[in-house]
Amino acid sequence: MIKKIDNNLILSLVVILFGIFIAYNRSSNFADNDSYSLINAYLSLIDEDTYEPSRGAYGHPIPEILIGFLSFHFGTKISNIFCFLLFSLSIIFFYKSFLKENKNLYLFLLLVLSNSYLFLENASSVDYPIALFFLSIGYYFLVNRKYLLSSIIFGITIASRVNFLIFIYPVLIIFFLNEIKDKKIKNLIFSFLITTIVGLLFYYRLFDLHNFSLDFLEIPFIKENNNNSGWYGGPKLEFSSLFPRFIYKTYLLIGIFSVFIFLIFLKDLIYKIQFKEIINIILIFIISINLLLFFLSPTKILLINPFIIVTYILIFKYLDKK
């Protein structure tokens, strides 16, 4: 007897193929100008054996190598497809990490890919989907208690985008919270240590470039004299400048119509969520901290990738129970 093929699987494959088509035809018309600097960092490394960070003072080693290598040897069309496929795989690993009991993987994949901003912005040679991919794998190994593997992958995630560490160290603390209450911190210390060592190994050349100092960190609250209005490509760090931009862009990213549906079900969603469950605490933390990061740098659209996906996870869990 021939097994019936899931319609959601067919639709998912069609949507992914369409994403590959967009990524291929986009070529070097990247969604983010930083894509060029990632490629240039790789070129300087192989041509001159010198490290020129893709962000000027700092860089992201893993994307610089992967995107640079693929772009140089196979063209930007292939590197675009590579990043889009990693983004698609990250959705699957997020699902496997936090929605184990749900049997609608392909429906969830369609739900996330239906967000036009995520769909289009990740079909480009940029570091965000690479970091998101490794983060999702790290979560997958963590919830399955493969602590060595999760720690190594988390270190690679930090080497893909250093600001993703905010999704790692606090999540580790939350995950091991029950053990911490019982004064058992072995797994937490082990995970912290391996993650940090692996991450620092990839940034060795960056620290060597700056004589092993932190002078290259031009970030507000870290350097007192940093008052640049153009920090991180965004407006001045003032509430009046950041808040309107944050609200408007979050509204667009969730979806013009989806945001109203979300608000309608928000009360019931809050009622349904079991806040004492560790996994739910982790999901809520990811949403909260991601919104805070996006508030401080609302020009970086792909920074909000985790927020959108995790929000869909909570909605999906709620709708599934209905």
Coordinates of N, CA, C and O in Angstrom, one line a residue, residues 62-235:
I62 N 33.6 32.5 11.6 CA 32.9 31.4 10.8 C 32.3 31.8 9.5 O 32.5 31.3 8.5
P63 N 31.4 32.9 9.6 CA 30.8 33.3 8.3 C 31.8 33.9 7.3 O 31.6 33.7 6.1
E64 N 32.9 34.5 7.9 CA 33.9 35.1 7.0 C 34.5 33.9 6.2 O 34.8 34.1 5.0
I65 N 34.8 32.8 6.8 CA 35.4 31.7 6.2 C 34.4 31.0 5.2 O 34.7 30.7 4.0
L66 N 33.2 30.7 5.7 CA 32.2 29.9 4.9 C 31.7 30.7 3.8 O 31.7 30.2 2.6
I67 N 31.2 31.9 4.0 CA 30.7 32.7 2.9 C 31.8 33.2 2.0 O 31.6 33.1 0.7
G68 N 32.9 33.5 2.5 CA 34.1 33.9 1.7 C 34.5 32.8 0.8 O 34.7 33.0 -0.4
F69 N 34.6 31.6 1.3 CA 35.1 30.4 0.6 C 34.1 30.1 -0.6 O 34.5 29.9 -1.7
L70 N 32.8 30.0 -0.2 CA 31.8 29.7 -1.2 C 31.6 30.7 -2.3 O 31.5 30.4 -3.5
S71 N 31.7 32.0 -1.9 CA 31.6 33.1 -2.9 C 32.8 33.1 -3.8 O 32.6 33.3 -5.0
F72 N 33.9 32.9 -3.3 CA 35.2 33.0 -4.1 C 35.3 31.8 -5.0 O 35.6 32.0 -6.2
H73 N 35.0 30.6 -4.6 CA 35.1 29.4 -5.4 C 33.9 29.0 -6.3 O 34.1 28.4 -7.3
F74 N 32.7 29.4 -5.8 CA 31.5 28.9 -6.5 C 30.6 30.1 -6.9 O 29.6 29.8 -7.6
G75 N 30.8 31.3 -6.4 CA 30.0 32.4 -6.7 C 29.0 32.7 -5.6 O 28.7 31.9 -4.8
T76 N 28.5 34.0 -5.6 CA 27.6 34.4 -4.6 C 26.3 33.8 -4.6 O 25.5 33.7 -3.6
K77 N 25.9 33.3 -5.8 CA 24.6 32.6 -5.9 C 24.6 31.3 -5.0 O 23.6 31.0 -4.4
I78 N 25.7 30.6 -5.0 CA 25.8 29.4 -4.2 C 25.9 29.8 -2.7 O 25.2 29.1 -1.8
S79 N 26.6 30.8 -2.3 CA 26.7 31.2 -0.9 C 25.3 31.7 -0.4 O 24.9 31.5 0.7
N80 N 24.5 32.3 -1.3 CA 23.2 32.7 -0.9 C 22.3 31.5 -0.6 O 21.6 31.5 0.4
I81 N 22.4 30.5 -1.5 CA 21.6 29.3 -1.3 C 22.0 28.6 -0.1 O 21.2 28.1 0.7
F82 N 23.3 28.5 0.2 CA 23.9 27.9 1.4 C 23.3 28.5 2.6 O 22.8 27.8 3.6
C83 N 23.2 29.9 2.7 CA 22.7 30.6 3.9 C 21.2 30.3 4.0 O 20.7 30.2 5.1
F84 N 20.5 30.3 2.9 CA 19.0 30.1 3.0 C 18.7 28.7 3.5 O 17.8 28.5 4.3
L85 N 19.5 27.7 3.0 CA 19.3 26.3 3.5 C 19.6 26.2 5.0 O 18.9 25.4 5.7
L86 N 20.7 26.9 5.4 CA 21.0 26.8 6.8 C 19.8 27.4 7.7 O 19.5 26.9 8.7
F87 N 19.3 28.5 7.2 CA 18.1 29.1 7.8 C 17.0 28.1 7.9 O 16.3 28.0 9.0
S88 N 16.7 27.5 6.8 CA 15.6 26.5 6.8 C 15.8 25.3 7.8 O 14.9 24.9 8.5
L89 N 17.1 24.9 7.8 CA 17.5 23.8 8.7 C 17.4 24.3 10.2 O 17.0 23.5 11.1
S90 N 17.7 25.5 10.4 CA 17.6 26.0 11.8 C 16.1 26.0 12.3 O 15.9 25.7 13.5
I91 N 15.2 26.2 11.4 CA 13.8 26.2 11.8 C 13.4 24.7 12.3 O 12.8 24.5 13.3
I92 N 14.0 23.8 11.5 CA 13.7 22.3 11.9 C 14.3 22.0 13.2 O 13.7 21.3 14.0
F93 N 15.5 22.5 13.5 CA 16.2 22.2 14.7 C 15.5 22.9 15.9 O 15.5 22.4 17.0
F94 N 15.0 24.1 15.7 CA 14.3 24.8 16.7 C 13.0 24.0 17.1 O 12.7 23.8 18.2
Y95 N 12.4 23.5 16.0 CA 11.2 22.6 16.2 C 11.6 21.3 17.0 O 10.9 21.0 18.0
K96 N 12.6 20.7 16.6 CA 13.0 19.5 17.3 C 13.5 19.7 18.7 O 13.4 18.8 19.6
S97 N 13.9 20.9 19.0 CA 14.4 21.2 20.3 C 13.2 21.5 21.3 O 13.2 21.1 22.5
F98 N 12.2 22.3 20.8 CA 11.2 22.8 21.7 C 9.8 22.3 21.4 O 8.8 22.6 22.1
L99 N 9.6 21.6 20.3 CA 8.2 21.1 20.0 C 8.3 19.6 19.7 O 7.7 19.1 18.7
K100 N 8.9 18.8 20.6 CA 9.1 17.4 20.3 C 7.7 16.7 20.3 O 7.6 15.7 19.5
E101 N 6.8 17.1 21.1 CA 5.5 16.3 21.2 C 4.6 16.7 20.0 O 3.5 16.1 19.9
N102 N 4.9 17.7 19.3 CA 4.0 18.1 18.2 C 4.4 17.3 16.9 O 5.6 17.1 16.6
K103 N 3.4 16.9 16.1 CA 3.7 16.1 14.9 C 3.5 16.9 13.6 O 3.3 16.3 12.6
N104 N 3.6 18.2 13.7 CA 3.4 19.0 12.5 C 4.6 19.8 12.1 O 4.5 21.0 12.0
L105 N 5.7 19.1 11.9 CA 6.9 19.8 11.5 C 6.8 20.6 10.2 O 7.2 21.8 10.2
Y106 N 6.2 20.0 9.2 CA 6.1 20.7 7.9 C 5.2 21.9 8.0 O 5.4 22.9 7.3
L107 N 4.1 21.8 8.8 CA 3.2 22.9 9.0 C 3.9 24.1 9.7 O 3.8 25.2 9.4
F108 N 4.8 23.7 10.7 CA 5.6 24.7 11.4 C 6.6 25.4 10.5 O 6.8 26.6 10.5
L109 N 7.2 24.6 9.6 CA 8.1 25.1 8.7 C 7.4 26.1 7.7 O 8.0 27.2 7.5
L110 N 6.2 25.8 7.3 CA 5.5 26.7 6.4 C 5.1 28.0 7.2 O 5.1 29.0 6.6
L111 N 4.8 27.8 8.4 CA 4.4 29.0 9.2 C 5.5 30.0 9.3 O 5.3 31.2 9.1
V112 N 6.7 29.5 9.6 CA 7.9 30.4 9.8 C 8.2 31.0 8.4 O 8.5 32.2 8.3
L113 N 8.3 30.2 7.4 CA 8.7 30.7 6.0 C 7.6 31.6 5.4 O 7.9 32.3 4.4
S114 N 6.4 31.6 6.0 CA 5.4 32.5 5.5 C 5.6 33.9 5.9 O 5.0 34.8 5.3
N115 N 6.6 34.1 6.8 CA 7.0 35.5 7.2 C 7.9 36.0 6.0 O 9.0 35.5 5.9
S116 N 7.4 37.0 5.3 CA 8.1 37.4 4.1 C 9.5 38.0 4.4 O 10.5 37.9 3.7
Y117 N 9.6 38.7 5.6 CA 10.9 39.3 5.9 C 11.9 38.2 6.2 O 13.1 38.3 5.7
L118 N 11.6 37.2 7.0 CA 12.5 36.2 7.3 C 12.9 35.4 6.0 O 14.0 35.1 5.8
F119 N 11.9 35.2 5.2 CA 12.1 34.4 4.0 C 13.0 35.1 3.0 O 14.0 34.5 2.5
L120 N 12.8 36.4 2.8 CA 13.6 37.1 1.8 C 15.0 37.5 2.4 O 16.0 37.4 1.7
E121 N 15.0 38.0 3.6 CA 16.3 38.5 4.2 C 17.3 37.4 4.4 O 18.5 37.7 4.4
N122 N 16.8 36.2 4.6 CA 17.8 35.1 4.9 C 18.2 34.4 3.6 O 19.0 33.5 3.6
A123 N 17.7 34.8 2.5 CA 18.1 34.3 1.2 C 19.2 35.1 0.6 O 19.2 35.5 -0.5
S124 N 20.2 35.4 1.5 CA 21.3 36.2 1.1 C 22.6 35.8 1.8 O 22.5 35.1 2.9
S125 N 23.7 36.1 1.4 CA 25.0 35.8 2.0 C 25.3 36.7 3.2 O 25.9 37.7 3.1
V126 N 24.8 36.3 4.3 CA 24.9 37.1 5.5 C 25.1 36.1 6.7 O 24.8 34.9 6.7
D127 N 25.7 36.7 7.8 CA 26.1 35.8 8.9 C 25.0 35.4 9.8 O 25.1 34.4 10.6
Y128 N 23.8 36.1 9.9 CA 22.8 35.7 10.8 C 22.2 34.3 10.6 O 22.1 33.6 11.7
P129 N 21.9 33.8 9.4 CA 21.4 32.5 9.3 C 22.4 31.4 9.7 O 22.0 30.3 10.2
I130 N 23.7 31.7 9.5 CA 24.7 30.8 10.0 C 24.8 30.7 11.5 O 24.8 29.6 12.0
A131 N 24.7 31.8 12.2 CA 24.7 31.8 13.6 C 23.4 31.2 14.2 O 23.5 30.4 15.1
L132 N 22.3 31.5 13.5 CA 21.0 30.9 13.9 C 21.1 29.4 13.8 O 20.5 28.6 14.6
F133 N 21.7 28.9 12.7 CA 21.8 27.4 12.5 C 22.5 26.7 13.6 O 22.1 25.7 14.2
F134 N 23.7 27.3 13.9 CA 24.5 26.7 15.0 C 23.8 26.8 16.3 O 23.9 25.9 17.2
L135 N 23.1 27.9 16.6 CA 22.4 28.1 17.8 C 21.3 27.0 18.0 O 21.1 26.5 19.0
S136 N 20.6 26.8 16.9 CA 19.5 25.8 16.9 C 20.0 24.4 17.2 O 19.4 23.6 18.0
I137 N 21.2 24.1 16.6 CA 21.8 22.8 16.8 C 22.3 22.7 18.3 O 22.1 21.6 19.0
G138 N 22.8 23.8 18.8 CA 23.3 23.8 20.2 C 22.1 23.5 21.1 O 22.2 22.8 22.1
Y139 N 21.0 24.2 20.9 CA 19.8 24.0 21.7 C 19.3 22.5 21.6 O 18.9 21.9 22.6
Y140 N 19.4 22.0 20.4 CA 18.9 20.6 20.2 C 19.8 19.6 21.0 O 19.2 18.7 21.7
F141 N 21.1 19.8 21.0 CA 21.9 18.9 21.8 C 21.8 19.2 23.3 O 21.8 18.2 24.1
L142 N 21.5 20.4 23.7 CA 21.3 20.8 25.1 C 20.1 20.1 25.7 O 20.2 19.4 26.7
V143 N 19.0 20.2 25.0 CA 17.7 19.6 25.6 C 17.8 18.1 25.5 O 17.1 17.4 26.3
N144 N 18.7 17.5 24.7 CA 18.9 16.1 24.6 C 20.1 15.7 25.5 O 20.5 14.5 25.5
R145 N 20.5 16.6 26.3 CA 21.6 16.4 27.3 C 22.9 15.9 26.8 O 23.6 15.1 27.4
K146 N 23.2 16.3 25.6 CA 24.5 16.1 25.0 C 25.4 17.3 25.2 O 25.6 18.2 24.4
Y147 N 25.9 17.4 26.5 CA 26.5 18.7 26.9 C 27.8 19.1 26.2 O 28.0 20.2 26.0
L148 N 28.6 18.1 25.9 CA 29.9 18.4 25.2 C 29.6 18.9 23.8 O 30.1 19.9 23.4
L149 N 28.7 18.2 23.1 CA 28.4 18.6 21.7 C 27.7 20.0 21.7 O 28.0 20.8 20.9
S150 N 26.8 20.2 22.7 CA 26.1 21.5 22.7 C 27.1 22.6 23.0 O 27.0 23.7 22.4
S151 N 28.0 22.4 23.9 CA 29.0 23.4 24.3 C 29.9 23.8 23.1 O 30.2 24.9 22.8
I152 N 30.3 22.7 22.4 CA 31.2 23.0 21.2 C 30.4 23.8 20.1 O 31.0 24.8 19.6
I153 N 29.2 23.4 19.9 CA 28.4 24.1 18.9 C 28.1 25.5 19.4 O 28.1 26.5 18.6
F154 N 27.8 25.7 20.7 CA 27.6 27.1 21.2 C 28.8 28.0 21.0 O 28.7 29.2 20.7
G155 N 30.0 27.4 21.1 CA 31.2 28.1 20.9 C 31.4 28.5 19.4 O 31.8 29.7 19.1
I156 N 31.0 27.7 18.5 CA 30.9 28.0 17.1 C 29.9 29.0 16.8 O 30.1 29.9 15.9
T157 N 28.8 29.0 17.5 CA 27.7 30.0 17.4 C 28.3 31.4 17.7 O 28.1 32.4 17.0
I158 N 29.0 31.5 18.8 CA 29.6 32.8 19.2 C 30.6 33.2 18.1 O 30.8 34.4 17.9
A159 N 31.3 32.3 17.5 CA 32.3 32.6 16.5 C 31.6 33.0 15.2 O 32.2 33.6 14.3
S160 N 30.3 32.8 15.1 CA 29.5 33.1 13.9 C 28.9 34.5 14.1 O 28.8 35.3 13.1
R161 N 28.5 34.8 15.3 CA 28.0 36.2 15.7 C 28.2 36.3 17.2 O 27.5 35.7 17.9
V162 N 29.1 37.2 17.6 CA 29.4 37.3 19.0 C 28.2 37.7 19.9 O 28.1 37.3 21.0
N163 N 27.3 38.5 19.3 CA 26.2 39.0 20.1 C 25.2 37.8 20.4 O 24.3 38.0 21.2
F164 N 25.3 36.7 19.8 CA 24.5 35.5 20.0 C 24.8 34.9 21.4 O 24.1 34.0 21.8
L165 N 25.9 35.3 22.0 CA 26.2 34.8 23.3 C 25.1 35.1 24.3 O 25.0 34.4 25.3
I166 N 24.3 36.1 24.1 CA 23.2 36.5 25.0 C 22.1 35.4 24.9 O 21.3 35.3 25.9
F167 N 22.1 34.6 23.9 CA 21.1 33.5 23.8 C 21.7 32.2 24.3 O 21.0 31.2 24.3
I168 N 22.9 32.3 24.8 CA 23.6 31.0 25.2 C 23.8 30.9 26.7 O 23.3 30.1 27.4
Y169 N 24.7 31.8 27.2 CA 25.0 31.8 28.7 C 23.8 31.9 29.6 O 23.7 31.0 30.5
P170 N 22.9 32.8 29.4 CA 21.7 32.9 30.3 C 20.8 31.6 30.1 O 20.2 31.2 31.1
V171 N 20.7 31.1 28.9 CA 19.9 29.9 28.6 C 20.5 28.7 29.4 O 19.8 27.9 29.9
L172 N 21.8 28.6 29.4 CA 22.5 27.6 30.1 C 22.1 27.6 31.6 O 21.9 26.6 32.2
I173 N 22.2 28.8 32.2 CA 21.8 29.0 33.6 C 20.4 28.6 33.8 O 20.1 27.9 34.8
I174 N 19.5 29.0 33.0 CA 18.1 28.6 33.1 C 17.9 27.1 33.0 O 17.2 26.5 33.8
F175 N 18.6 26.5 32.0 CA 18.4 25.1 31.8 C 18.9 24.2 33.0 O 18.3 23.2 33.3
F176 N 20.0 24.7 33.6 CA 20.5 24.0 34.7 C 20.0 24.5 36.1 O 20.6 24.2 37.1
L177 N 18.9 25.2 36.0 CA 18.4 25.9 37.2 C 18.1 24.9 38.4 O 18.5 25.2 39.5
N178 N 17.5 23.8 38.0 CA 17.1 22.8 39.1 C 18.4 22.2 39.7 O 18.4 22.0 40.9
E179 N 19.4 22.0 38.9 CA 20.7 21.5 39.4 C 21.3 22.5 40.3 O 21.9 22.2 41.3
I180 N 21.3 23.8 39.9 CA 21.9 24.9 40.7 C 21.2 24.9 42.0 O 21.9 25.1 43.1
K181 N 19.8 24.8 42.0 CA 19.1 24.8 43.3 C 19.6 23.7 44.2 O 19.5 23.8 45.5
D182 N 20.0 22.6 43.7 CA 20.5 21.4 44.4 C 22.0 21.5 44.7 O 22.6 20.5 45.1
K183 N 22.5 22.7 44.4 CA 24.0 22.9 44.5 C 24.8 22.0 43.7 O 25.9 21.6 44.1
K184 N 24.3 21.6 42.5 CA 25.1 20.8 41.5 C 25.4 21.7 40.3 O 24.5 22.0 39.5
I185 N 26.6 22.2 40.2 CA 26.9 23.1 39.1 C 28.0 22.5 38.2 O 28.5 23.3 37.3
K186 N 28.2 21.3 38.3 CA 29.3 20.6 37.4 C 28.9 20.8 35.9 O 29.8 21.2 35.1
N187 N 27.7 20.5 35.5 CA 27.3 20.6 34.1 C 27.3 22.0 33.6 O 27.7 22.3 32.5
L188 N 26.9 22.9 34.5 CA 26.9 24.4 34.1 C 28.3 24.9 33.9 O 28.6 25.5 32.9
I189 N 29.2 24.6 34.8 CA 30.6 25.0 34.7 C 31.2 24.4 33.5 O 32.0 25.1 32.7
F190 N 31.0 23.1 33.3 CA 31.6 22.4 32.1 C 31.1 23.1 30.8 O 31.9 23.3 29.9
S191 N 29.8 23.4 30.7 CA 29.2 24.0 29.5 C 29.8 25.4 29.3 O 30.1 25.7 28.2
F192 N 29.8 26.2 30.4 CA 30.4 27.5 30.3 C 31.9 27.5 29.8 O 32.3 28.2 28.9
L193 N 32.6 26.6 30.4 CA 34.1 26.5 30.1 C 34.3 26.1 28.6 O 35.1 26.7 27.9
I194 N 33.7 25.0 28.2 CA 33.9 24.5 26.8 C 33.4 25.5 25.8 O 34.1 25.8 24.8
T195 N 32.2 26.1 26.0 CA 31.7 27.1 25.1 C 32.7 28.3 25.0 O 32.9 28.8 23.9
T196 N 33.2 28.8 26.1 CA 34.1 29.9 26.1 C 35.4 29.6 25.4 O 35.9 30.4 24.6
I197 N 36.0 28.5 25.7 CA 37.2 28.1 25.1 C 37.1 28.0 23.6 O 37.9 28.5 22.8
V198 N 36.1 27.3 23.1 CA 35.9 27.1 21.7 C 35.6 28.5 21.0 O 36.2 28.7 19.9
G199 N 34.8 29.3 21.6 CA 34.6 30.6 21.0 C 35.8 31.5 20.9 O 36.1 32.1 19.9
L200 N 36.6 31.5 22.0 CA 37.8 32.3 22.0 C 38.9 31.8 21.0 O 39.7 32.6 20.5
L201 N 38.9 30.5 20.8 CA 39.9 29.9 19.8 C 39.7 30.6 18.4 O 40.6 30.9 17.7
F202 N 38.4 30.7 18.0 CA 38.1 31.3 16.7 C 38.4 32.8 16.7 O 38.7 33.4 15.6
Y203 N 38.5 33.5 17.8 CA 38.7 34.9 17.9 C 40.2 35.2 18.2 O 40.6 36.3 18.5
Y204 N 41.0 34.2 18.1 CA 42.5 34.4 18.5 C 43.1 35.4 17.6 O 43.8 36.3 18.1
R205 N 42.9 35.3 16.3 CA 43.5 36.3 15.4 C 43.0 37.7 15.6 O 43.8 38.6 15.4
L206 N 41.8 37.8 16.0 CA 41.3 39.2 16.3 C 41.9 39.8 17.5 O 42.4 40.9 17.4
F207 N 42.1 39.0 18.5 CA 42.8 39.5 19.7 C 44.2 39.8 19.4 O 44.8 40.7 20.0
D208 N 44.8 38.9 18.6 CA 46.2 39.1 18.3 C 46.4 40.4 17.5 O 47.4 41.1 17.6
L209 N 45.4 40.7 16.6 CA 45.5 41.9 15.8 C 45.4 43.1 16.7 O 46.0 44.2 16.4
H210 N 44.7 43.1 17.8 CA 44.6 44.2 18.7 C 45.5 44.0 20.0 O 45.1 44.6 21.0
N211 N 46.5 43.3 19.9 CA 47.5 43.1 21.0 C 46.8 42.6 22.2 O 47.2 43.0 23.3
F212 N 45.8 41.7 22.1 CA 45.1 41.1 23.1 C 44.5 42.0 24.1 O 44.5 41.8 25.4
S213 N 44.0 43.1 23.6 CA 43.3 44.1 24.4 C 41.8 44.2 24.0 O 41.5 43.6 23.0
L214 N 41.0 44.9 24.7 CA 39.6 45.1 24.3 C 39.3 46.5 23.8 O 38.2 46.9 23.8
D215 N 40.4 47.2 23.3 CA 40.2 48.5 22.8 C 39.3 48.6 21.5 O 38.8 49.7 21.2
F216 N 39.1 47.5 20.9 CA 38.3 47.5 19.6 C 36.8 47.5 19.9 O 36.0 47.6 19.0
L217 N 36.5 47.3 21.2 CA 35.0 47.3 21.5 C 34.5 48.7 21.6 O 34.5 49.3 22.6
E218 N 33.9 49.2 20.5 CA 33.3 50.5 20.4 C 31.8 50.4 20.7 O 31.0 50.8 19.9
I219 N 31.5 49.9 21.9 CA 30.1 49.6 22.2 C 29.7 50.5 23.4 O 30.4 50.5 24.4
P220 N 28.5 51.2 23.3 CA 28.1 52.0 24.4 C 27.9 51.1 25.7 O 27.6 49.9 25.6
F221 N 28.1 51.7 26.8 CA 28.0 51.1 28.1 C 29.3 50.3 28.4 O 29.6 49.9 29.6
I222 N 30.1 50.0 27.4 CA 31.4 49.3 27.6 C 32.5 50.4 27.5 O 33.4 50.4 28.4
K223 N 32.4 51.3 26.6 CA 33.3 52.4 26.5 C 32.6 53.7 26.8 O 31.6 54.1 26.2
E224 N 33.0 54.4 27.9 CA 32.3 55.5 28.4 C 32.2 56.7 27.4 O 31.2 57.4 27.4
N225 N 33.2 56.8 26.6 CA 33.3 58.0 25.7 C 32.6 57.7 24.4 O 32.7 58.5 23.4
N226 N 31.8 56.6 24.2 CA 31.2 56.3 23.0 C 29.8 56.9 22.9 O 28.9 56.3 23.6
N227 N 29.6 58.0 22.2 CA 28.3 58.6 22.1 C 27.9 58.8 20.7 O 27.1 59.6 20.3
N228 N 28.4 57.9 19.8 CA 28.1 58.1 18.4 C 26.7 57.8 18.1 O 26.1 56.8 18.5
S229 N 26.1 58.7 17.3 CA 24.7 58.5 17.0 C 24.5 57.4 16.0 O 23.4 56.8 15.9
G230 N 25.5 57.0 15.3 CA 25.4 56.0 14.3 C 25.9 54.6 14.8 O 26.2 53.7 14.0
W231 N 26.0 54.4 16.1 CA 26.4 53.2 16.6 C 25.6 52.0 16.1 O 24.4 52.1 16.1
Y232 N 26.2 51.0 15.7 CA 25.6 49.8 15.2 C 24.6 50.0 14.0 O 23.7 49.3 13.8
G233 N 24.9 51.1 13.3 CA 24.1 51.4 12.1 C 22.7 52.0 12.5 O 21.9 52.2 11.6
G234 N 22.5 52.3 13.7 CA 21.2 52.8 14.2 C 21.2 54.2 14.7 O 22.2 54.9 14.6
P235 N 20.1 54.7 15.2 CA 19.9 56.0 15.7 C 20.6 56.2 17.0 O 21.2 55.2 17.6

